[in-house]
Amino acid sequence: AYAYLVKGDDVEEFRAVLQKALEHRAQSVELRRIREINRAIVENFPGRMLVLDAEGRVLLMNEFPLPSDSPEGPVKGPPECECRIEEVFPRSHPWSAAILEYYLEWRNSGEPGDITRLKSASPGGDPRYFNVRFVPLLHGLARSLILVEEISRLVQMEGEMEKSARLAAVGEMASMIAHEVRNPLSGISGALQVLRKRFSPGKAEREICD
């Protein structure tokens, strides 16, 4: 009970208790709104998002699939289960081991950190690429934020653009070569036509000019 009245007729006391109740209600509504916004952000983030405490325990995490996930799916964070970062990024997988090792070295630095274009080879399929962002948090319980964003499509588009640029360069070079070769050939052709007229039909020299 946070707002109640002792039986009586004190209007000022009634106003104070009512104000307290209204403030409590407004705080509850705002807290619920913030939680809904946070849930929407986490669930719709196009990658893996983790919030960790100082000991590396996962406080919040979405379920975006990663190369290191088991066949049963990604490790679930609270409230489904308690887990640590070593369970999300196991050392048994080279891709996730790189993230874990970076985190262990970075977590006490107090500065943001990045791993860019981290490549995960996938047997029988195209490799996947990720950017990993490490952000220190100032909250008493939440100490680290890790964002793992897949950029495979971006890398693929960059490769296609680079290939197109190389093809364009080859085309330009071929055009330049054709131009440089065509000019002397035109001169040679004109000279042969002049020489050919000097030889009568049936002459070996005319056949050579032809």
CSV table of C-alpha atoms in Angstrom, one decimal:
chain,number,residue,atom,x,y,z
A,1,ALA,CA,0.0,0.0,0.0
A,2,TYR,CA,1.6,3.3,-1.1
A,3,ALA,CA,-1.4,5.6,-1.0
A,4,TYR,CA,-4.1,5.4,1.7
A,5,LEU,CA,-6.1,7.6,4.0
A,6,VAL,CA,-6.9,7.3,7.6
A,7,LYS,CA,-10.6,7.9,8.1
A,8,GLY,CA,-11.2,11.6,8.6
A,9,ASP,CA,-12.0,14.8,6.8
A,10,ASP,CA,-8.5,16.4,6.2
A,11,VAL,CA,-8.8,17.7,2.6
A,12,GLU,CA,-5.1,18.7,2.3
A,13,GLU,CA,-4.0,15.2,3.4
A,14,PHE,CA,-6.4,13.7,0.8
A,15,ARG,CA,-4.9,16.0,-1.9
A,16,ALA,CA,-1.3,14.9,-0.9
A,17,VAL,CA,-2.2,11.2,-1.0
A,18,LEU,CA,-4.0,11.6,-4.3
A,19,GLN,CA,-1.1,13.4,-5.8
A,20,LYS,CA,1.3,10.7,-4.7
A,21,ALA,CA,-1.0,8.0,-6.2
A,22,LEU,CA,-1.2,9.9,-9.5
A,23,GLU,CA,2.6,10.3,-9.7
A,24,HIS,CA,3.1,6.6,-9.0
A,25,ARG,CA,0.6,5.8,-11.7
A,26,ALA,CA,2.4,8.1,-14.2
A,27,GLN,CA,5.7,6.5,-13.3
A,28,SER,CA,4.3,3.0,-13.9
A,29,VAL,CA,2.9,4.0,-17.3
A,30,GLU,CA,6.2,5.6,-18.3
A,31,LEU,CA,8.2,2.6,-17.2
A,32,ARG,CA,6.0,0.2,-19.1
A,33,ARG,CA,6.3,2.5,-22.2
A,34,ILE,CA,10.1,2.5,-21.9
A,35,ARG,CA,10.2,-1.3,-21.6
A,36,GLU,CA,8.1,-1.7,-24.7
A,37,ILE,CA,10.3,0.6,-26.6
A,38,ASN,CA,13.4,-1.3,-25.4
A,39,ARG,CA,11.9,-4.6,-26.3
A,40,ALA,CA,11.0,-3.4,-29.8
A,41,ILE,CA,14.6,-2.1,-30.4
A,42,VAL,CA,16.1,-5.3,-29.2
A,43,GLU,CA,13.8,-7.6,-31.1
A,44,ASN,CA,14.1,-5.7,-34.4
A,45,PHE,CA,17.8,-4.9,-34.3
A,46,PRO,CA,19.3,-6.5,-37.5
A,47,GLY,CA,22.0,-8.4,-35.7
A,48,ARG,CA,22.8,-9.8,-32.2
A,49,MET,CA,22.5,-7.3,-29.3
A,50,LEU,CA,23.9,-8.2,-25.9
A,51,VAL,CA,23.9,-6.3,-22.6
A,52,LEU,CA,26.4,-7.7,-20.0
A,53,ASP,CA,27.2,-7.0,-16.4
A,54,ALA,CA,30.7,-6.6,-15.0
A,55,GLU,CA,31.2,-10.4,-14.7
A,56,GLY,CA,30.2,-11.1,-18.3
A,57,ARG,CA,26.7,-12.4,-17.5
A,58,VAL,CA,24.0,-11.7,-20.1
A,59,LEU,CA,21.3,-9.3,-18.9
A,60,LEU,CA,19.6,-8.8,-22.2
A,61,MET,CA,19.9,-10.4,-25.6
A,62,ASN,CA,17.9,-11.0,-28.8
A,63,GLU,CA,17.9,-14.1,-30.9
A,64,PHE,CA,19.5,-13.1,-34.2
A,65,PRO,CA,21.2,-16.2,-35.7
A,66,LEU,CA,24.9,-16.3,-35.7
A,67,PRO,CA,27.5,-18.7,-37.2
A,68,SER,CA,28.4,-20.0,-33.7
A,69,ASP,CA,24.8,-20.9,-32.8
A,70,SER,CA,24.0,-24.5,-32.1
A,71,PRO,CA,21.6,-26.4,-34.5
A,72,GLU,CA,18.9,-26.0,-31.8
A,73,GLY,CA,19.1,-22.2,-32.3
A,74,PRO,CA,20.8,-19.3,-30.4
A,75,VAL,CA,21.3,-19.3,-26.7
A,76,LYS,CA,18.5,-17.6,-25.0
A,77,GLY,CA,19.1,-14.8,-22.5
A,78,PRO,CA,17.1,-14.0,-19.4
A,79,PRO,CA,14.4,-14.5,-18.3
A,80,GLU,CA,14.5,-17.9,-20.0
A,81,CYS,CA,17.9,-18.8,-18.6
A,82,GLU,CA,21.0,-17.4,-17.0
A,83,CYS,CA,23.9,-17.5,-19.4
A,84,ARG,CA,27.4,-16.0,-19.8
A,85,ILE,CA,29.2,-14.5,-22.8
A,86,GLU,CA,31.2,-17.7,-23.2
A,87,GLU,CA,28.0,-19.6,-24.0
A,88,VAL,CA,27.0,-17.1,-26.6
A,89,PHE,CA,30.5,-16.9,-28.2
A,90,PRO,CA,32.1,-20.3,-27.5
A,91,ARG,CA,35.8,-20.8,-28.0
A,92,SER,CA,35.1,-23.9,-30.0
A,93,HIS,CA,34.1,-21.8,-33.0
A,94,PRO,CA,36.9,-19.7,-34.5
A,95,TRP,CA,34.5,-16.9,-35.4
A,96,SER,CA,33.0,-16.5,-31.9
A,97,ALA,CA,36.3,-17.1,-30.2
A,98,ALA,CA,37.7,-13.9,-31.9
A,99,ILE,CA,34.8,-11.9,-30.4
A,100,LEU,CA,35.3,-13.5,-27.0
A,101,GLU,CA,39.0,-12.8,-26.9
A,102,TYR,CA,38.5,-9.2,-28.0
A,103,TYR,CA,35.9,-8.7,-25.3
A,104,LEU,CA,38.1,-10.1,-22.5
A,105,GLU,CA,40.9,-7.6,-23.5
A,106,TRP,CA,38.5,-4.7,-24.0
A,107,ARG,CA,36.0,-4.9,-21.1
A,108,ASN,CA,38.1,-2.8,-18.6
A,109,SER,CA,39.3,-0.2,-21.1
A,110,GLY,CA,36.3,2.2,-20.7
A,111,GLU,CA,36.5,3.1,-24.4
A,112,PRO,CA,34.4,1.9,-27.4
A,113,GLY,CA,36.0,-0.8,-29.6
A,114,ASP,CA,35.4,-2.4,-33.0
A,115,ILE,CA,36.0,-5.5,-35.0
A,116,THR,CA,35.4,-4.8,-38.7
A,117,ARG,CA,34.6,-7.2,-41.4
A,118,LEU,CA,35.0,-10.3,-39.2
A,119,LYS,CA,34.7,-13.2,-41.7
A,120,SER,CA,33.0,-16.5,-40.9
A,121,ALA,CA,33.6,-19.3,-43.3
A,122,SER,CA,30.6,-21.5,-43.9
A,123,PRO,CA,31.2,-25.0,-45.3
A,124,GLY,CA,29.2,-25.4,-48.5
A,125,GLY,CA,28.0,-21.8,-48.6
A,126,ASP,CA,29.1,-18.2,-49.0
A,127,PRO,CA,31.1,-16.7,-46.2
A,128,ARG,CA,29.4,-14.2,-43.8
A,129,TYR,CA,30.8,-10.9,-42.7
A,130,PHE,CA,30.1,-9.0,-39.5
A,131,ASN,CA,31.0,-5.7,-37.8
A,132,VAL,CA,31.2,-6.0,-34.0
A,133,ARG,CA,30.8,-2.9,-31.8
A,134,PHE,CA,31.8,-2.9,-28.1
A,135,VAL,CA,30.3,0.0,-26.1
A,136,PRO,CA,30.9,0.7,-22.4
A,137,LEU,CA,27.8,1.5,-20.4
A,138,LEU,CA,27.7,3.8,-17.3
A,139,HIS,CA,24.8,1.9,-15.6
A,140,GLY,CA,25.6,0.4,-12.3
A,141,LEU,CA,24.5,-3.1,-13.3
A,142,ALA,CA,24.7,-3.0,-17.1
A,143,ARG,CA,28.4,-2.5,-18.0
A,144,SER,CA,28.8,-3.5,-21.6
A,145,LEU,CA,26.9,-3.4,-24.9
A,146,ILE,CA,27.9,-5.7,-27.8
A,147,LEU,CA,26.4,-5.2,-31.2
A,148,VAL,CA,27.0,-7.8,-33.9
A,149,GLU,CA,25.8,-6.6,-37.3
A,150,GLU,CA,25.9,-8.7,-40.4
A,151,ILE,CA,27.3,-6.9,-43.5
A,152,SER,CA,27.4,-9.8,-45.9
A,153,ARG,CA,25.1,-8.1,-48.4
A,154,LEU,CA,27.2,-4.9,-48.2
A,155,VAL,CA,30.4,-6.8,-48.9
A,156,GLN,CA,28.8,-8.6,-51.8
A,157,MET,CA,27.6,-5.4,-53.3
A,158,GLU,CA,31.1,-3.9,-52.9
A,159,GLY,CA,32.5,-6.9,-54.7
A,160,GLU,CA,30.1,-6.5,-57.5
A,161,MET,CA,30.9,-2.8,-57.8
A,162,GLU,CA,34.6,-3.5,-57.8
A,163,LYS,CA,34.1,-6.2,-60.5
A,164,SER,CA,32.1,-3.7,-62.6
A,165,ALA,CA,34.9,-1.1,-62.1
A,166,ARG,CA,37.5,-3.6,-63.3
A,167,LEU,CA,35.5,-4.5,-66.3
A,168,ALA,CA,35.0,-0.8,-67.2
A,169,ALA,CA,38.7,-0.3,-66.9
A,170,VAL,CA,39.4,-3.2,-69.2
A,171,GLY,CA,36.9,-1.9,-71.7
A,172,GLU,CA,38.5,1.5,-71.6
A,173,MET,CA,42.0,0.0,-72.1
A,174,ALA,CA,40.8,-2.1,-75.0
A,175,SER,CA,39.3,1.0,-76.6
A,176,MET,CA,42.6,2.9,-76.2
A,177,ILE,CA,44.6,0.0,-77.6
A,178,ALA,CA,42.2,-0.3,-80.6
A,179,HIS,CA,42.6,3.4,-81.3
A,180,GLU,CA,46.4,3.3,-81.0
A,181,VAL,CA,46.6,0.2,-83.3
A,182,ARG,CA,44.0,1.5,-85.8
A,183,ASN,CA,45.9,4.7,-86.6
A,184,PRO,CA,49.2,3.1,-87.8
A,185,LEU,CA,47.2,0.4,-89.6
A,186,SER,CA,45.3,3.1,-91.5
A,187,GLY,CA,48.6,4.7,-92.6
A,188,ILE,CA,50.0,1.3,-93.7
A,189,SER,CA,46.8,0.5,-95.6
A,190,GLY,CA,46.9,3.9,-97.5
A,191,ALA,CA,50.6,3.4,-98.4
A,192,LEU,CA,50.0,-0.1,-99.8
A,193,GLN,CA,47.1,1.2,-101.9
A,194,VAL,CA,49.4,3.8,-103.4
A,195,LEU,CA,52.2,1.2,-104.0
A,196,ARG,CA,49.7,-1.2,-105.6
A,197,LYS,CA,48.7,1.2,-108.3
A,198,ARG,CA,52.3,1.3,-109.5
A,199,PHE,CA,52.3,-2.4,-110.4
A,200,SER,CA,50.4,-3.8,-113.3
A,201,PRO,CA,48.0,-6.7,-112.8
A,202,GLY,CA,49.7,-10.1,-112.7
A,203,LYS,CA,52.9,-8.7,-111.1
A,204,ALA,CA,54.1,-10.5,-108.0
A,205,GLU,CA,54.5,-7.1,-106.2
A,206,ARG,CA,50.8,-6.4,-106.7
A,207,GLU,CA,49.9,-9.7,-105.2
A,208,ILE,CA,52.1,-8.9,-102.2
A,209,CYS,CA,50.4,-5.5,-101.9
A,210,ASP,CA,47.0,-7.3,-102.0
